[in-house]
Amino acid sequence: MSHKHSMDEDNFESLVYRMQMETSSTKRKLEILFDSKGFFNAEHVARIIYQCAVPSDKIRAIQIMEPRLCRMTCCDAVDILGAASVHNDKLILLDCIKRALIDSQTREGAEYILSAFTFEGDKARAYSILQTVVSTQHDKVPAGGHQGYAALGGLYTQARPLVPQLYGSIAHQRKSIPGQGEIAIPPQADPGIVPSVYTSHPSYAYIPARGYAEDRQYPSARGFPEDVTFQSVYPAGAPPMGFHGGAPAPTGFPGLTMQ
């Protein structure tokens, strides 16, 4: 969420004005919010929730904005929780915005969130919700471990070990993490053959396969083998196929002719 930037004030004020002018249907207000473009910061989210009078519409509004939330502090998130008209809805709002909080693991940030709740039971549930996410987890590099057995006594390592003597510096290892570092583009294969100008013609990049008879060496009209340069001596060659001969290497009398 760090790369998200909230929409400019002019576009946001235009969105709020359109929602305020829609008085015929509460469903239409949510459709206007759904069709909007851009991301929302904590102040924007609180103002949008205040535009919805029905508690169920407040929940639908925060669910629409959840994938488009900018990163925010717990101090800013208190205003969002205060926009809930039903006390139990605060827990639902917190569950929707918990992934956008950047300081929920600190003591000060947790105290800001807990200050928005009145009852001790709700405070405990809110604190348990905060413990389900870690906002800084993606900034850490795994330190090895999680090994599983592979073939021939090898091991599969699911995390990248941080051993500079074997794998280089930490900065070098971070570049090899998927999504970071330079993009490795494989070189394009050059078959060295000009492609055909006809789209329906077989590709010249592939060597034609041998035929059925050539691959299996079955006797055919062309003979087996194709070119016979010698005369076999009886008993040798294929079995007779007619009165006086057989295959290209007959066992009969090739010198005789049919009368």
Short mmCIF file of C-alpha atoms in Angstrom, two decimals:
data_model
loop_
_atom_site.label_atom_id
_atom_site.label_comp_id
_atom_site.label_asym_id
_atom_site.label_seq_id
_atom_site.Cartn_x
_atom_site.Cartn_y
_atom_site.Cartn_z
CA MET A 1 0.00 0.00 0.00
CA SER A 2 3.02 2.31 0.23
CA HIS A 3 2.79 3.27 -3.44
CA LYS A 4 -0.83 4.42 -3.18
CA HIS A 5 -1.51 8.14 -3.18
CA SER A 6 -4.88 9.53 -2.21
CA MET A 7 -7.01 11.30 -4.77
CA ASP A 8 -6.71 15.06 -5.00
CA GLU A 9 -9.10 17.26 -3.05
CA ASP A 10 -11.02 18.50 -6.08
CA ASN A 11 -11.98 15.00 -7.19
CA PHE A 12 -12.84 13.97 -3.65
CA GLU A 13 -15.04 17.01 -3.06
CA SER A 14 -16.80 16.26 -6.32
CA LEU A 15 -17.41 12.69 -5.13
CA VAL A 16 -18.80 13.88 -1.79
CA TYR A 17 -21.03 16.42 -3.54
CA ARG A 18 -22.48 13.74 -5.82
CA MET A 19 -23.22 11.51 -2.84
CA GLN A 20 -24.87 14.38 -0.96
CA MET A 21 -27.07 15.26 -3.93
CA GLU A 22 -28.28 11.67 -4.24
CA THR A 23 -31.29 11.59 -1.91
CA SER A 24 -33.63 9.20 -3.72
CA SER A 25 -31.78 5.95 -2.99
CA THR A 26 -29.09 4.90 -0.53
CA LYS A 27 -28.08 2.14 -2.92
CA ARG A 28 -27.33 4.74 -5.54
CA LYS A 29 -24.89 6.44 -3.15
CA LEU A 30 -22.91 3.23 -2.86
CA GLU A 31 -22.92 2.84 -6.64
CA ILE A 32 -21.43 6.32 -6.98
CA LEU A 33 -18.71 5.36 -4.51
CA PHE A 34 -18.06 2.07 -6.29
CA ASP A 35 -17.69 3.79 -9.68
CA SER A 36 -15.24 6.38 -8.36
CA LYS A 37 -11.52 6.29 -9.18
CA GLY A 38 -8.55 6.77 -6.87
CA PHE A 39 -7.45 5.90 -3.35
CA PHE A 40 -8.68 7.15 0.02
CA ASN A 41 -6.78 8.34 3.08
CA ALA A 42 -8.14 8.24 6.63
CA GLU A 43 -9.87 11.62 6.38
CA HIS A 44 -11.57 10.67 3.13
CA VAL A 45 -12.81 7.37 4.56
CA ALA A 46 -14.30 9.05 7.62
CA ARG A 47 -16.14 11.64 5.53
CA ILE A 48 -17.51 8.99 3.17
CA ILE A 49 -18.83 6.93 6.08
CA TYR A 50 -20.54 9.99 7.53
CA GLN A 51 -22.39 10.41 4.23
CA CYS A 52 -24.16 7.08 4.81
CA ALA A 53 -27.01 7.28 7.30
CA VAL A 54 -27.91 3.59 7.48
CA PRO A 55 -25.46 1.48 9.57
CA SER A 56 -25.46 -1.34 7.03
CA ASP A 57 -24.54 1.14 4.29
CA LYS A 58 -21.57 2.30 6.37
CA ILE A 59 -20.28 -1.28 6.41
CA ARG A 60 -20.78 -1.66 2.66
CA ALA A 61 -18.99 1.64 2.07
CA ILE A 62 -15.88 0.62 4.03
CA GLN A 63 -15.86 -2.75 2.25
CA ILE A 64 -15.88 -0.94 -1.09
CA MET A 65 -12.99 1.28 -0.02
CA GLU A 66 -10.93 -1.46 1.67
CA PRO A 67 -8.81 -2.40 -1.40
CA ARG A 68 -8.22 1.30 -2.10
CA LEU A 69 -7.03 2.45 1.32
CA CYS A 70 -3.80 4.41 1.69
CA ARG A 71 -1.49 3.63 4.59
CA MET A 72 -2.50 5.45 7.75
CA THR A 73 -1.58 5.72 11.40
CA CYS A 74 -3.71 4.45 14.25
CA CYS A 75 -4.27 8.04 15.36
CA ASP A 76 -5.90 8.79 12.01
CA ALA A 77 -7.89 5.56 12.11
CA VAL A 78 -9.65 6.65 15.30
CA ASP A 79 -11.71 9.11 13.23
CA ILE A 80 -12.87 6.23 11.01
CA LEU A 81 -13.96 4.16 14.00
CA GLY A 82 -15.79 7.16 15.43
CA ALA A 83 -17.91 7.40 12.27
CA ALA A 84 -19.73 4.17 13.16
CA SER A 85 -23.20 4.79 14.56
CA VAL A 86 -23.53 1.27 16.04
CA HIS A 87 -20.96 0.30 18.64
CA ASN A 88 -20.41 -3.25 17.37
CA ASP A 89 -19.78 -1.93 13.86
CA LYS A 90 -16.49 -0.46 15.07
CA LEU A 91 -15.00 -3.94 15.18
CA ILE A 92 -16.06 -4.53 11.58
CA LEU A 93 -14.53 -1.22 10.52
CA LEU A 94 -11.30 -2.11 12.32
CA ASP A 95 -11.15 -5.48 10.60
CA CYS A 96 -11.44 -3.73 7.22
CA ILE A 97 -8.74 -1.11 7.83
CA LYS A 98 -6.25 -3.23 9.84
CA ARG A 99 -4.06 -3.95 6.78
CA ALA A 100 -3.57 -0.24 6.14
CA LEU A 101 -2.30 0.58 9.65
CA ILE A 102 1.45 1.20 9.83
CA ASP A 103 1.93 1.42 13.61
CA SER A 104 -0.55 -1.10 14.97
CA GLN A 105 2.33 -3.20 16.40
CA THR A 106 3.55 -0.33 18.58
CA ARG A 107 2.18 0.32 22.05
CA GLU A 108 1.16 3.88 21.23
CA GLY A 109 -0.69 2.81 18.08
CA ALA A 110 -2.59 0.06 19.91
CA GLU A 111 -3.61 2.49 22.65
CA TYR A 112 -5.04 4.88 20.05
CA ILE A 113 -7.20 2.09 18.62
CA LEU A 114 -8.33 0.83 22.02
CA SER A 115 -9.32 4.36 23.06
CA ALA A 116 -12.10 4.25 20.46
CA PHE A 117 -13.87 1.43 22.34
CA THR A 118 -15.78 1.76 25.61
CA PHE A 119 -16.21 -1.76 26.96
CA GLU A 120 -13.35 -4.00 28.03
CA GLY A 121 -14.65 -6.93 26.01
CA ASP A 122 -14.57 -4.87 22.83
CA LYS A 123 -11.08 -3.64 23.67
CA ALA A 124 -9.88 -7.24 23.97
CA ARG A 125 -11.48 -8.19 20.65
CA ALA A 126 -10.01 -5.11 18.98
CA TYR A 127 -6.55 -5.95 20.28
CA SER A 128 -6.84 -9.51 18.96
CA ILE A 129 -7.80 -8.12 15.54
CA LEU A 130 -4.66 -5.97 15.50
CA GLN A 131 -2.52 -9.05 16.19
CA THR A 132 -3.72 -10.82 13.03
CA VAL A 133 -1.62 -8.65 10.70
CA VAL A 134 1.97 -7.42 10.67
CA SER A 135 2.43 -4.33 8.52
CA THR A 136 6.23 -4.58 8.34
CA GLN A 137 6.46 -8.27 7.48
CA HIS A 138 7.13 -7.66 3.78
CA ASP A 139 10.16 -5.50 4.62
CA LYS A 140 12.02 -8.37 6.26
CA VAL A 141 14.20 -10.97 4.56
CA PRO A 142 13.77 -14.53 5.87
CA ALA A 143 16.79 -15.91 7.68
CA GLY A 144 16.78 -19.46 6.33
CA GLY A 145 15.30 -22.61 7.78
CA HIS A 146 12.08 -24.43 6.86
CA GLN A 147 14.01 -27.21 5.15
CA GLY A 148 12.33 -30.22 3.65
CA TYR A 149 13.81 -33.46 2.40
CA ALA A 150 14.48 -33.82 -1.33
CA ALA A 151 15.69 -36.64 -3.56
CA LEU A 152 19.11 -38.27 -3.03
CA GLY A 153 19.58 -36.83 0.43
CA GLY A 154 19.18 -33.20 -0.64
CA LEU A 155 17.18 -30.50 1.09
CA TYR A 156 14.65 -27.99 -0.13
CA THR A 157 15.13 -24.60 1.52
CA GLN A 158 12.02 -22.45 1.36
CA ALA A 159 13.65 -19.32 2.80
CA ARG A 160 16.76 -17.51 1.68
CA PRO A 161 19.60 -17.96 4.22
CA LEU A 162 21.49 -14.84 5.24
CA VAL A 163 25.07 -16.09 5.10
CA PRO A 164 27.22 -13.36 3.49
CA GLN A 165 30.19 -15.70 3.07
CA LEU A 166 28.18 -18.05 0.87
CA TYR A 167 25.45 -15.93 -0.68
CA GLY A 168 26.96 -12.44 -0.81
CA SER A 169 25.91 -9.29 0.98
CA ILE A 170 22.41 -8.72 2.32
CA ALA A 171 21.80 -6.06 -0.34
CA HIS A 172 22.79 -8.54 -3.05
CA GLN A 173 20.45 -11.19 -1.63
CA ARG A 174 17.56 -8.74 -1.51
CA LYS A 175 17.94 -8.07 -5.23
CA SER A 176 17.33 -11.75 -5.95
CA ILE A 177 14.01 -11.78 -4.10
CA PRO A 178 11.06 -12.09 -6.51
CA GLY A 179 9.74 -8.64 -7.35
CA GLN A 180 12.99 -6.84 -6.56
CA GLY A 181 16.21 -6.20 -8.45
CA GLU A 182 16.68 -6.22 -12.19
CA ILE A 183 14.27 -8.12 -14.39
CA ALA A 184 15.94 -11.17 -15.90
CA ILE A 185 14.77 -11.44 -19.50
CA PRO A 186 15.83 -14.67 -21.22
CA PRO A 187 17.48 -14.24 -24.65
CA GLN A 188 15.23 -14.93 -27.57
CA ALA A 189 15.90 -18.17 -29.39
CA ASP A 190 17.15 -17.66 -32.96
CA PRO A 191 16.54 -20.80 -35.04
CA GLY A 192 18.53 -19.34 -37.94
CA ILE A 193 15.75 -20.23 -40.40
CA VAL A 194 13.63 -17.71 -42.20
CA PRO A 195 9.97 -18.24 -41.24
CA SER A 196 7.47 -19.02 -43.92
CA VAL A 197 5.49 -16.19 -45.48
CA TYR A 198 2.46 -18.44 -45.54
CA THR A 199 0.70 -18.62 -42.20
CA SER A 200 -0.80 -22.05 -42.83
CA HIS A 201 2.49 -23.61 -43.93
CA PRO A 202 4.36 -25.85 -41.46
CA SER A 203 7.05 -24.06 -39.53
CA TYR A 204 10.56 -24.19 -40.93
CA ALA A 205 11.97 -24.03 -37.41
CA TYR A 206 11.25 -27.70 -36.82
CA ILE A 207 12.91 -30.59 -38.63
CA PRO A 208 10.28 -32.74 -40.38
CA ALA A 209 9.70 -36.00 -38.59
CA ARG A 210 10.26 -39.34 -40.28
CA GLY A 211 7.31 -41.02 -41.87
CA TYR A 212 5.35 -43.94 -40.49
CA ALA A 213 6.97 -46.56 -42.71
CA GLU A 214 10.44 -45.06 -42.43
CA ASP A 215 10.23 -44.95 -38.66
CA ARG A 216 9.10 -48.60 -38.35
CA GLN A 217 10.88 -50.02 -41.42
CA TYR A 218 7.85 -51.96 -42.60
CA PRO A 219 7.97 -53.52 -46.09
CA SER A 220 6.12 -51.35 -48.55
CA ALA A 221 5.77 -50.81 -52.29
CA ARG A 222 9.18 -49.11 -52.31
CA GLY A 223 10.86 -52.18 -50.87
CA PHE A 224 12.77 -53.03 -47.75
CA PRO A 225 15.38 -51.72 -47.77
CA GLU A 226 14.53 -49.09 -50.37
CA ASP A 227 17.58 -49.67 -52.57
CA VAL A 228 18.65 -53.28 -53.13
CA THR A 229 22.07 -53.53 -54.75
CA PHE A 230 22.71 -57.22 -54.20
CA GLN A 231 21.03 -60.52 -54.82
CA SER A 232 20.46 -62.65 -51.76
CA VAL A 233 21.41 -66.28 -51.74
CA TYR A 234 18.87 -68.88 -50.76
CA PRO A 235 17.88 -69.45 -48.03
CA ALA A 236 17.80 -65.78 -47.17
CA GLY A 237 15.51 -62.81 -47.57
CA ALA A 238 11.81 -62.34 -47.09
CA PRO A 239 9.21 -65.07 -47.64
CA PRO A 240 7.76 -65.50 -51.15
CA MET A 241 4.88 -63.22 -52.06
CA GLY A 242 4.04 -64.68 -55.46
CA PHE A 243 4.87 -67.44 -57.92
CA HIS A 244 8.55 -66.73 -58.21
CA GLY A 245 9.47 -63.95 -55.86
CA GLY A 246 8.85 -62.17 -52.65
CA ALA A 247 10.26 -59.00 -51.21
CA PRO A 248 13.30 -57.22 -52.73
CA ALA A 249 15.42 -60.10 -51.45
CA PRO A 250 13.32 -63.06 -52.68
CA THR A 251 13.79 -66.71 -51.90
CA GLY A 252 12.39 -67.94 -55.20
CA PHE A 253 13.81 -67.72 -58.73
CA PRO A 254 14.12 -64.06 -59.72
CA GLY A 255 15.51 -64.99 -63.14
CA LEU A 256 12.26 -66.60 -64.26
CA THR A 257 9.54 -64.52 -65.84
CA MET A 258 5.82 -65.06 -66.08
CA GLN A 259 4.80 -66.70 -69.36
#
